[in-house]
PDB file of C-alpha atoms and ligand atoms in Angstrom:
ATOM      1  CA  MET A  20      64.462  64.633  65.955  1.00 53.00           C
ATOM      2  CA  ILE A  21      64.185  68.174  67.295  1.00 60.00           C
ATOM      3  CA  GLU A  22      64.392  68.320  71.052  1.00 60.00           C
ATOM      4  CA  ILE A  23      62.579  71.214  72.660  1.00 69.00           C
ATOM      5  CA  MET A  24      64.257  72.233  75.910  1.00 77.00           C
ATOM      6  CA  PRO A  25      61.772  73.031  78.688  1.00 80.00           C
ATOM      7  CA  THR A  26      62.013  76.543  80.109  1.00 90.00           C
ATOM      8  CA  ALA A  27      62.796  77.120  83.791  1.00 90.00           C
ATOM      9  CA  GLU A  28      59.106  78.010  84.292  1.00 91.00           C
ATOM     10  CA  ASP A  29      57.994  74.743  82.690  1.00 91.00           C
ATOM     11  CA  GLN A  30      60.358  72.785  84.921  1.00 92.00           C
ATOM     12  CA  ALA A  31      59.183  74.586  88.048  1.00 95.00           C
ATOM     13  CA  ALA A  32      55.550  73.912  87.089  1.00 96.00           C
ATOM     14  CA  ALA A  33      56.299  70.225  86.445  1.00 95.00           C
ATOM     15  CA  ARG A  34      58.004  69.912  89.828  1.00 96.00           C
ATOM     16  CA  GLU A  35      55.038  71.553  91.498  1.00 97.00           C
ATOM     17  CA  ARG A  36      52.695  69.033  89.853  1.00 97.00           C
ATOM     18  CA  GLY A  37      54.985  66.270  91.123  1.00 97.00           C
ATOM     19  CA  ARG A  38      54.989  67.720  94.627  1.00 97.00           C
ATOM     20  CA  LEU A  39      51.200  67.991  94.680  1.00 97.00           C
ATOM     21  CA  LEU A  40      50.714  64.439  93.408  1.00 97.00           C
ATOM     22  CA  PHE A  41      53.023  62.941  96.033  1.00 97.00           C
ATOM     23  CA  ALA A  42      51.564  65.108  98.812  1.00 96.00           C
ATOM     24  CA  GLN A  43      48.399  63.024  98.452  1.00 96.00           C
ATOM     25  CA  PRO A  44      47.815  59.706 100.210  1.00 94.00           C
ATOM     26  CA  CYS A  45      49.617  56.581  99.066  1.00 95.00           C
ATOM     27  CA  GLU A  46      48.261  53.289 100.345  1.00 94.00           C
ATOM     28  CA  PHE A  47      49.328  49.672 100.064  1.00 94.00           C
ATOM     29  CA  VAL A  48      46.617  47.860  98.120  1.00 93.00           C
ATOM     30  CA  ALA A  49      47.888  44.359  97.423  1.00 93.00           C
ATOM     31  CA  GLY A  50      50.846  42.019  97.490  1.00 93.00           C
ATOM     32  CA  ALA A  51      51.083  39.206  94.960  1.00 93.00           C
ATOM     33  CA  ALA A  52      53.519  36.317  95.230  1.00 90.00           C
ATOM     34  CA  GLN A  53      51.714  34.359  92.521  1.00 90.00           C
ATOM     35  CA  LEU A  54      50.269  35.280  89.158  1.00 89.00           C
ATOM     36  CA  ASP A  55      46.719  34.411  90.141  1.00 90.00           C
ATOM     37  CA  ARG A  56      46.999  36.885  93.029  1.00 92.00           C
ATOM     38  CA  LEU A  57      47.662  39.955  90.873  1.00 94.00           C
ATOM     39  CA  PRO A  58      45.052  42.625  91.545  1.00 94.00           C
ATOM     40  CA  GLU A  59      42.638  43.407  88.727  1.00 94.00           C
ATOM     41  CA  MET A  60      43.903  45.957  86.262  1.00 92.00           C
ATOM     42  CA  GLY A  61      42.535  49.358  87.186  1.00 94.00           C
ATOM     43  CA  LEU A  62      44.586  52.522  87.490  1.00 96.00           C
ATOM     44  CA  PRO A  63      47.524  53.128  85.179  1.00 97.00           C
ATOM     45  CA  GLU A  64      50.593  51.429  86.681  1.00 98.00           C
ATOM     46  CA  ILE A  65      54.272  52.250  86.868  1.00 98.00           C
ATOM     47  CA  ALA A  66      56.693  49.563  88.014  1.00 98.00           C
ATOM     48  CA  PHE A  67      60.090  49.708  89.724  1.00 98.00           C
ATOM     49  CA  ALA A  68      62.297  46.928  88.411  1.00 97.00           C
ATOM     50  CA  GLY A  69      65.966  46.131  88.794  1.00 96.00           C
ATOM     51  CA  ARG A  70      68.543  43.875  90.372  1.00 94.00           C
ATOM     52  CA  SER A  71      68.205  42.762  93.929  1.00 90.00           C
ATOM     53  CA  ASN A  72      69.359  45.418  96.422  1.00 92.00           C
ATOM     54  CA  VAL A  73      69.543  48.206  93.814  1.00 96.00           C
ATOM     55  CA  GLY A  74      67.224  50.359  95.924  1.00 96.00           C
ATOM     56  CA  LYS A  75      63.716  49.892  94.464  1.00 95.00           C
ATOM     57  CA  SER A  76      61.840  49.884  97.754  1.00 94.00           C
ATOM     58  CA  SER A  77      63.954  52.746  99.140  1.00 95.00           C
ATOM     59  CA  LEU A  78      63.107  54.827  96.094  1.00 97.00           C
ATOM     60  CA  VAL A  79      59.365  54.186  96.474  1.00 96.00           C
ATOM     61  CA  ASN A  80      59.711  55.373 100.071  1.00 95.00           C
ATOM     62  CA  ALA A  81      61.724  58.468  99.076  1.00 97.00           C
ATOM     63  CA  LEU A  82      59.187  59.413  96.394  1.00 97.00           C
ATOM     64  CA  THR A  83      56.236  59.054  98.732  1.00 96.00           C
ATOM     65  CA  GLY A  84      58.102  60.638 101.641  1.00 94.00           C
ATOM     66  CA  ARG A  85      57.340  57.615 103.813  1.00 89.00           C
ATOM     67  CA  LYS A  86      60.114  55.659 105.492  1.00 84.00           C
ATOM     68  CA  THR A  87      58.407  52.294 105.741  1.00 83.00           C
ATOM     69  CA  LEU A  88      55.744  52.164 103.054  1.00 89.00           C
ATOM     70  CA  ALA A  89      57.806  49.649 101.092  1.00 84.00           C
ATOM     71  CA  ARG A  90      60.002  47.298 103.122  1.00 83.00           C
ATOM     72  CA  THR A  91      63.718  47.702 102.563  1.00 79.00           C
ATOM     73  CA  SER A  92      66.691  45.705 103.743  1.00 77.00           C
ATOM     74  CA  GLN A  93      70.458  45.463 103.638  1.00 75.00           C
ATOM     75  CA  THR A  94      70.008  41.841 102.646  1.00 75.00           C
ATOM     76  CA  PRO A  95      69.192  41.305  98.984  1.00 72.00           C
ATOM     77  CA  GLY A  96      65.902  39.576  98.334  1.00 70.00           C
ATOM     78  CA  ARG A  97      63.826  41.585 100.772  1.00 75.00           C
ATOM     79  CA  THR A  98      60.886  42.176  98.479  1.00 80.00           C
ATOM     80  CA  GLN A  99      59.483  38.756  97.690  1.00 82.00           C
ATOM     81  CA  GLN A 100      56.211  39.704  96.070  1.00 90.00           C
ATOM     82  CA  LEU A 101      54.838  42.381  93.770  1.00 94.00           C
ATOM     83  CA  ASN A 102      53.591  45.177  96.019  1.00 94.00           C
ATOM     84  CA  PHE A 103      50.933  47.543  94.668  1.00 96.00           C
ATOM     85  CA  PHE A 104      50.440  51.044  96.092  1.00 96.00           C
ATOM     86  CA  ASP A 105      47.600  53.372  95.164  1.00 96.00           C
ATOM     87  CA  LEU A 106      48.851  56.938  94.819  1.00 97.00           C
ATOM     88  CA  ALA A 107      46.108  59.552  95.032  1.00 96.00           C
ATOM     89  CA  GLU A 108      43.691  57.218  93.246  1.00 96.00           C
ATOM     90  CA  ALA A 109      45.518  58.383  90.135  1.00 96.00           C
ATOM     91  CA  LEU A 110      48.320  55.899  89.664  1.00 97.00           C
ATOM     92  CA  CYS A 111      49.451  52.544  90.997  1.00 97.00           C
ATOM     93  CA  LEU A 112      53.119  52.170  91.986  1.00 97.00           C
ATOM     94  CA  VAL A 113      54.439  48.612  91.811  1.00 97.00           C
ATOM     95  CA  ASP A 114      57.514  47.621  93.820  1.00 96.00           C
ATOM     96  CA  LEU A 115      58.903  44.448  92.237  1.00 94.00           C
ATOM     97  CA  PRO A 116      61.118  41.731  93.709  1.00 90.00           C
ATOM     98  CA  GLY A 117      64.711  42.078  92.533  1.00 90.00           C
ATOM     99  CA  TYR A 118      66.371  40.122  89.772  1.00 86.00           C
ATOM    100  CA  GLY A 119      69.319  37.861  90.389  1.00 76.00           C
ATOM    101  CA  TYR A 120      69.339  37.259  94.104  1.00 70.00           C
ATOM    102  CA  ALA A 121      72.139  34.715  94.125  1.00 62.00           C
ATOM    103  CA  LYS A 122      71.594  33.298  97.600  1.00 70.00           C
ATOM    104  CA  ALA A 123      68.014  32.175  97.008  1.00 72.00           C
ATOM    105  CA  SER A 124      67.382  28.644  95.771  1.00 79.00           C
ATOM    106  CA  LYS A 125      67.272  28.080  92.021  1.00 82.00           C
ATOM    107  CA  THR A 126      63.591  27.224  92.214  1.00 83.00           C
ATOM    108  CA  ALA A 127      62.840  30.436  94.121  1.00 78.00           C
ATOM    109  CA  ILE A 128      64.788  32.550  91.587  1.00 79.00           C
ATOM    110  CA  ALA A 129      63.038  30.859  88.674  1.00 82.00           C
ATOM    111  CA  SER A 130      59.628  31.393  90.226  1.00 82.00           C
ATOM    112  CA  TRP A 131      60.261  35.131  91.011  1.00 82.00           C
ATOM    113  CA  THR A 132      61.717  35.719  87.558  1.00 86.00           C
ATOM    114  CA  ASN A 133      58.743  34.051  85.932  1.00 90.00           C
ATOM    115  CA  LEU A 134      56.326  36.060  88.074  1.00 91.00           C
ATOM    116  CA  VAL A 135      58.012  39.400  87.370  1.00 92.00           C
ATOM    117  CA  ASN A 136      58.495  38.738  83.649  1.00 93.00           C
ATOM    118  CA  THR A 137      54.936  37.564  83.135  1.00 94.00           C
ATOM    119  CA  TYR A 138      53.668  40.646  84.957  1.00 96.00           C
ATOM    120  CA  LEU A 139      55.884  42.999  82.928  1.00 95.00           C
ATOM    121  CA  LYS A 140      54.936  41.475  79.581  1.00 94.00           C
ATOM    122  CA  GLY A 141      51.235  41.060  80.114  1.00 90.00           C
ATOM    123  CA  ARG A 142      49.930  44.058  81.989  1.00 96.00           C
ATOM    124  CA  ALA A 143      47.886  46.254  79.665  1.00 95.00           C
ATOM    125  CA  ASN A 144      47.647  49.149  82.171  1.00 97.00           C
ATOM    126  CA  LEU A 145      51.427  49.255  82.729  1.00 98.00           C
ATOM    127  CA  ILE A 146      52.430  52.608  81.275  1.00 97.00           C
ATOM    128  CA  ARG A 147      56.115  52.686  82.188  1.00 98.00           C
ATOM    129  CA  VAL A 148      58.741  50.493  83.799  1.00 98.00           C
ATOM    130  CA  PHE A 149      61.557  52.229  85.614  1.00 98.00           C
ATOM    131  CA  ILE A 150      64.658  50.085  85.397  1.00 98.00           C
ATOM    132  CA  LEU A 151      66.815  50.962  88.378  1.00 98.00           C
ATOM    133  CA  ILE A 152      70.553  50.759  87.910  1.00 98.00           C
ATOM    134  CA  ASP A 153      73.167  51.192  90.640  1.00 98.00           C
ATOM    135  CA  ALA A 154      75.150  54.309  89.672  1.00 98.00           C
ATOM    136  CA  ARG A 155      78.362  52.612  90.801  1.00 97.00           C
ATOM    137  CA  HIS A 156      77.912  49.506  88.691  1.00 96.00           C
ATOM    138  CA  GLY A 157      76.050  50.492  85.502  1.00 97.00           C
ATOM    139  CA  THR A 158      73.907  48.253  83.301  1.00 97.00           C
ATOM    140  CA  LYS A 159      74.331  44.493  83.787  1.00 96.00           C
ATOM    141  CA  ASP A 160      73.328  41.533  81.610  1.00 94.00           C
ATOM    142  CA  VAL A 161      70.222  40.839  83.644  1.00 92.00           C
ATOM    143  CA  ASP A 162      69.068  44.443  82.944  1.00 95.00           C
ATOM    144  CA  ARG A 163      69.725  43.908  79.236  1.00 96.00           C
ATOM    145  CA  THR A 164      67.608  40.759  79.264  1.00 94.00           C
ATOM    146  CA  VAL A 165      64.699  42.697  80.794  1.00 95.00           C
ATOM    147  CA  MET A 166      65.174  45.529  78.275  1.00 96.00           C
ATOM    148  CA  GLU A 167      65.052  43.116  75.347  1.00 96.00           C
ATOM    149  CA  MET A 168      61.960  41.476  76.742  1.00 95.00           C
ATOM    150  CA  LEU A 169      60.233  44.859  77.133  1.00 97.00           C
ATOM    151  CA  ASP A 170      61.288  45.871  73.599  1.00 96.00           C
ATOM    152  CA  ILE A 171      59.461  42.821  72.279  1.00 95.00           C
ATOM    153  CA  ALA A 172      56.445  43.401  74.521  1.00 95.00           C
ATOM    154  CA  ALA A 173      56.443  47.103  73.465  1.00 96.00           C
ATOM    155  CA  VAL A 174      56.361  48.351  77.060  1.00 97.00           C
ATOM    156  CA  THR A 175      58.119  51.698  77.523  1.00 98.00           C
ATOM    157  CA  TYR A 176      60.912  51.770  80.086  1.00 98.00           C
ATOM    158  CA  GLN A 177      63.274  54.368  81.469  1.00 98.00           C
ATOM    159  CA  ALA A 178      66.580  54.149  83.340  1.00 98.00           C
ATOM    160  CA  VAL A 179      66.906  55.466  86.860  1.00 98.00           C
ATOM    161  CA  LEU A 180      70.343  55.564  88.460  1.00 98.00           C
ATOM    162  CA  THR A 181      70.250  54.829  92.192  1.00 98.00           C
ATOM    163  CA  LYS A 182      72.635  55.425  95.117  1.00 98.00           C
ATOM    164  CA  CYS A 183      74.189  58.430  93.367  1.00 98.00           C
ATOM    165  CA  ASP A 184      75.428  59.597  96.777  1.00 98.00           C
ATOM    166  CA  LYS A 185      77.986  56.786  96.534  1.00 98.00           C
ATOM    167  CA  THR A 186      79.628  58.157  93.383  1.00 97.00           C
ATOM    168  CA  THR A 187      81.735  61.191  92.597  1.00 97.00           C
ATOM    169  CA  ASP A 188      80.323  63.769  90.169  1.00 96.00           C
ATOM    170  CA  VAL A 189      82.810  62.681  87.508  1.00 97.00           C
ATOM    171  CA  GLU A 190      81.902  59.020  87.892  1.00 97.00           C
ATOM    172  CA  LEU A 191      78.184  59.839  87.799  1.00 97.00           C
ATOM    173  CA  GLU A 192      78.545  61.860  84.609  1.00 97.00           C
ATOM    174  CA  LYS A 193      80.421  59.006  82.959  1.00 97.00           C
ATOM    175  CA  ARG A 194      77.871  56.420  84.107  1.00 97.00           C
ATOM    176  CA  CYS A 195      74.982  58.592  82.877  1.00 97.00           C
ATOM    177  CA  ALA A 196      76.573  58.842  79.426  1.00 97.00           C
ATOM    178  CA  GLU A 197      77.180  55.072  79.278  1.00 97.00           C
ATOM    179  CA  VAL A 198      73.634  54.190  80.331  1.00 98.00           C
ATOM    180  CA  GLU A 199      72.178  56.795  77.972  1.00 97.00           C
ATOM    181  CA  ALA A 200      74.130  55.349  75.051  1.00 96.00           C
ATOM    182  CA  GLU A 201      73.051  51.837  75.923  1.00 96.00           C
ATOM    183  CA  PHE A 202      69.355  52.724  76.279  1.00 97.00           C
ATOM    184  CA  ARG A 203      69.401  54.740  73.049  1.00 95.00           C
ATOM    185  CA  GLY A 204      69.917  51.497  71.171  1.00 93.00           C
ATOM    186  CA  HIS A 205      66.593  50.042  72.349  1.00 97.00           C
ATOM    187  CA  VAL A 206      63.255  50.680  70.663  1.00 96.00           C
ATOM    188  CA  ALA A 207      61.076  50.810  73.770  1.00 98.00           C
ATOM    189  CA  ALA A 208      63.501  52.835  75.898  1.00 98.00           C
ATOM    190  CA  TYR A 209      62.615  56.384  76.882  1.00 96.00           C
ATOM    191  CA  PRO A 210      65.749  58.444  76.319  1.00 92.00           C
ATOM    192  CA  ALA A 211      66.070  60.592  79.472  1.00 95.00           C
ATOM    193  CA  ILE A 212      68.025  59.185  82.435  1.00 97.00           C
ATOM    194  CA  ILE A 213      67.000  60.062  85.980  1.00 98.00           C
ATOM    195  CA  SER A 214      69.775  60.224  88.614  1.00 98.00           C
ATOM    196  CA  THR A 215      68.646  59.688  92.195  1.00 98.00           C
ATOM    197  CA  SER A 216      69.643  59.045  95.765  1.00 98.00           C
ATOM    198  CA  ALA A 217      67.088  57.856  98.281  1.00 97.00           C
ATOM    199  CA  ASN A 218      69.546  58.909 100.990  1.00 97.00           C
ATOM    200  CA  THR A 219      70.244  62.514  99.988  1.00 98.00           C
ATOM    201  CA  LYS A 220      66.974  62.892  97.985  1.00 97.00           C
ATOM    202  CA  LEU A 221      68.951  63.912  94.911  1.00 97.00           C
ATOM    203  CA  GLY A 222      66.704  63.837  91.831  1.00 98.00           C
ATOM    204  CA  ILE A 223      63.552  62.953  93.784  1.00 98.00           C
ATOM    205  CA  GLU A 224      61.709  66.174  92.835  1.00 97.00           C
ATOM    206  CA  ASP A 225      62.444  65.620  89.153  1.00 97.00           C
ATOM    207  CA  PHE A 226      61.452  61.976  89.372  1.00 98.00           C
ATOM    208  CA  ARG A 227      58.132  63.000  90.965  1.00 98.00           C
ATOM    209  CA  ALA A 228      57.636  65.466  88.104  1.00 97.00           C
ATOM    210  CA  THR A 229      58.222  62.711  85.535  1.00 97.00           C
ATOM    211  CA  ILE A 230      55.684  60.484  87.277  1.00 98.00           C
ATOM    212  CA  ALA A 231      53.118  63.307  87.547  1.00 97.00           C
ATOM    213  CA  GLU A 232      53.445  63.844  83.803  1.00 96.00           C
ATOM    214  CA  LEU A 233      52.618  60.156  83.290  1.00 95.00           C
ATOM    215  CA  ALA A 234      49.599  60.406  85.625  1.00 92.00           C
ATOM    216  CA  ALA A 235      48.222  63.490  83.889  1.00 88.00           C
ATOM    217  CA  PRO A 236      50.034  64.436  80.692  1.00 85.00           C
ATOM    218  CA  GLN A 237      50.172  68.199  80.122  1.00 83.00           C
TER     219      GLN A 237
HETATM  220  P1  GTP B  20      65.162  43.847  96.904  1.00 90.49           P
HETATM  221  O1  GTP B  20      63.767  44.096  97.371  1.00 90.49           O
HETATM  222  O2  GTP B  20      65.888  42.874  97.724  1.00 90.49           O
HETATM  223  O3  GTP B  20      65.252  43.559  95.451  1.00 90.49           O
HETATM  224  O4  GTP B  20      66.007  45.218  97.157  1.00 90.49           O
HETATM  225  P2  GTP B  20      65.618  46.719  96.733  1.00 90.49           P
HETATM  226  O5  GTP B  20      66.029  46.967  95.339  1.00 90.49           O
HETATM  227  O6  GTP B  20      64.188  47.012  97.079  1.00 90.49           O
HETATM  228  O7  GTP B  20      66.603  47.558  97.679  1.00 90.49           O
HETATM  229  P3  GTP B  20      66.282  48.287  99.062  1.00 90.49           P
HETATM  230  O8  GTP B  20      65.467  49.502  98.840  1.00 90.49           O
HETATM  231  O9  GTP B  20      65.781  47.289 100.040  1.00 90.49           O
HETATM  232  O10 GTP B  20      67.741  48.802  99.472  1.00 90.49           O
HETATM  233  C1  GTP B  20      68.825  47.916  99.563  1.00 90.49           C
HETATM  234  C2  GTP B  20      69.935  48.569 100.374  1.00 90.49           C
HETATM  235  O11 GTP B  20      70.454  49.693  99.669  1.00 90.49           O
HETATM  236  C3  GTP B  20      69.493  49.089 101.743  1.00 90.49           C
HETATM  237  O12 GTP B  20      70.539  48.844 102.669  1.00 90.49           O
HETATM  238  C4  GTP B  20      69.320  50.581 101.510  1.00 90.49           C
HETATM  239  O13 GTP B  20      69.496  51.347 102.679  1.00 90.49           O
HETATM  240  C5  GTP B  20      70.410  50.858 100.498  1.00 90.49           C
HETATM  241  N1  GTP B  20      70.060  52.036  99.667  1.00 90.49           N
HETATM  242  C6  GTP B  20      68.920  52.219  98.968  1.00 90.49           C
HETATM  243  N2  GTP B  20      68.923  53.407  98.332  1.00 90.49           N
HETATM  244  C7  GTP B  20      70.102  53.999  98.643  1.00 90.49           C
HETATM  245  C8  GTP B  20      70.706  55.243  98.291  1.00 90.49           C
HETATM  246  O14 GTP B  20      70.167  56.086  97.558  1.00 90.49           O
HETATM  247  N3  GTP B  20      71.955  55.486  98.788  1.00 90.49           N
HETATM  248  C9  GTP B  20      72.601  54.602  99.586  1.00 90.49           C
HETATM  249  N4  GTP B  20      73.810  54.920  99.996  1.00 90.49           N
HETATM  250  N5  GTP B  20      72.059  53.413  99.945  1.00 90.49           N
HETATM  251  C10 GTP B  20      70.829  53.117  99.490  1.00 90.49           C
HETATM  252 MG1   MG B  21      62.684  45.782  97.616  1.00 90.49          MG
END
């Protein structure tokens, strides 16, 4: 495969499209704790998935430039339903409950997992799933299970490293290479890795550009 490198002008234009998209209103539209509560499929959707406490809600807030749009917490298991946000009437952002929250009851874990998996597999307007991975810890088995499920469902997904402010540059480079190699082996994985920090805003502009490209491909 021949990879065409974008020019600096292309990158600047893509970032500008990202900035403009996220400068528009973003509103909470629905929260669903049960499958029969999912909102009707409308706008194209992008979902933020990943282990509990990896930083999904914080990243939604960093992207939209709003501190409390999605609720965050130091305690894993904060997001207990699928939260849908309408961005500029162009795209729906979906903040998912985390996988593998060990302190919840087995029944609660099973019911969240079932809810999230059923949503991920069966949503025709879901155009990409961002699988968030803690830059300090790398890919875990629970992430691999989700990746395999999405491979079978033929839903495209992409890795996003979170909390990159907690790693050294050397560690981050190593982690990026590991995650890239792992994702390359999966049919539905999109190859590029996005490195972010909701705290320092590292990578947020580029992430917005990626999302703007999904909302309106150039
Ligand atoms: P659940 O909803 O429980 O699955 O968690 P989540 O994935 O939505 O994580 P959340 O955004 O609530 O963040 C969890 C914790 O990680 C909070 O204490 C955040 O402040 C912290 N956190 C999130 N992003 C970053 C980051 O980029 N850097 C650092 N240092 N901490 C972060
Ligand atoms: Mg959350």
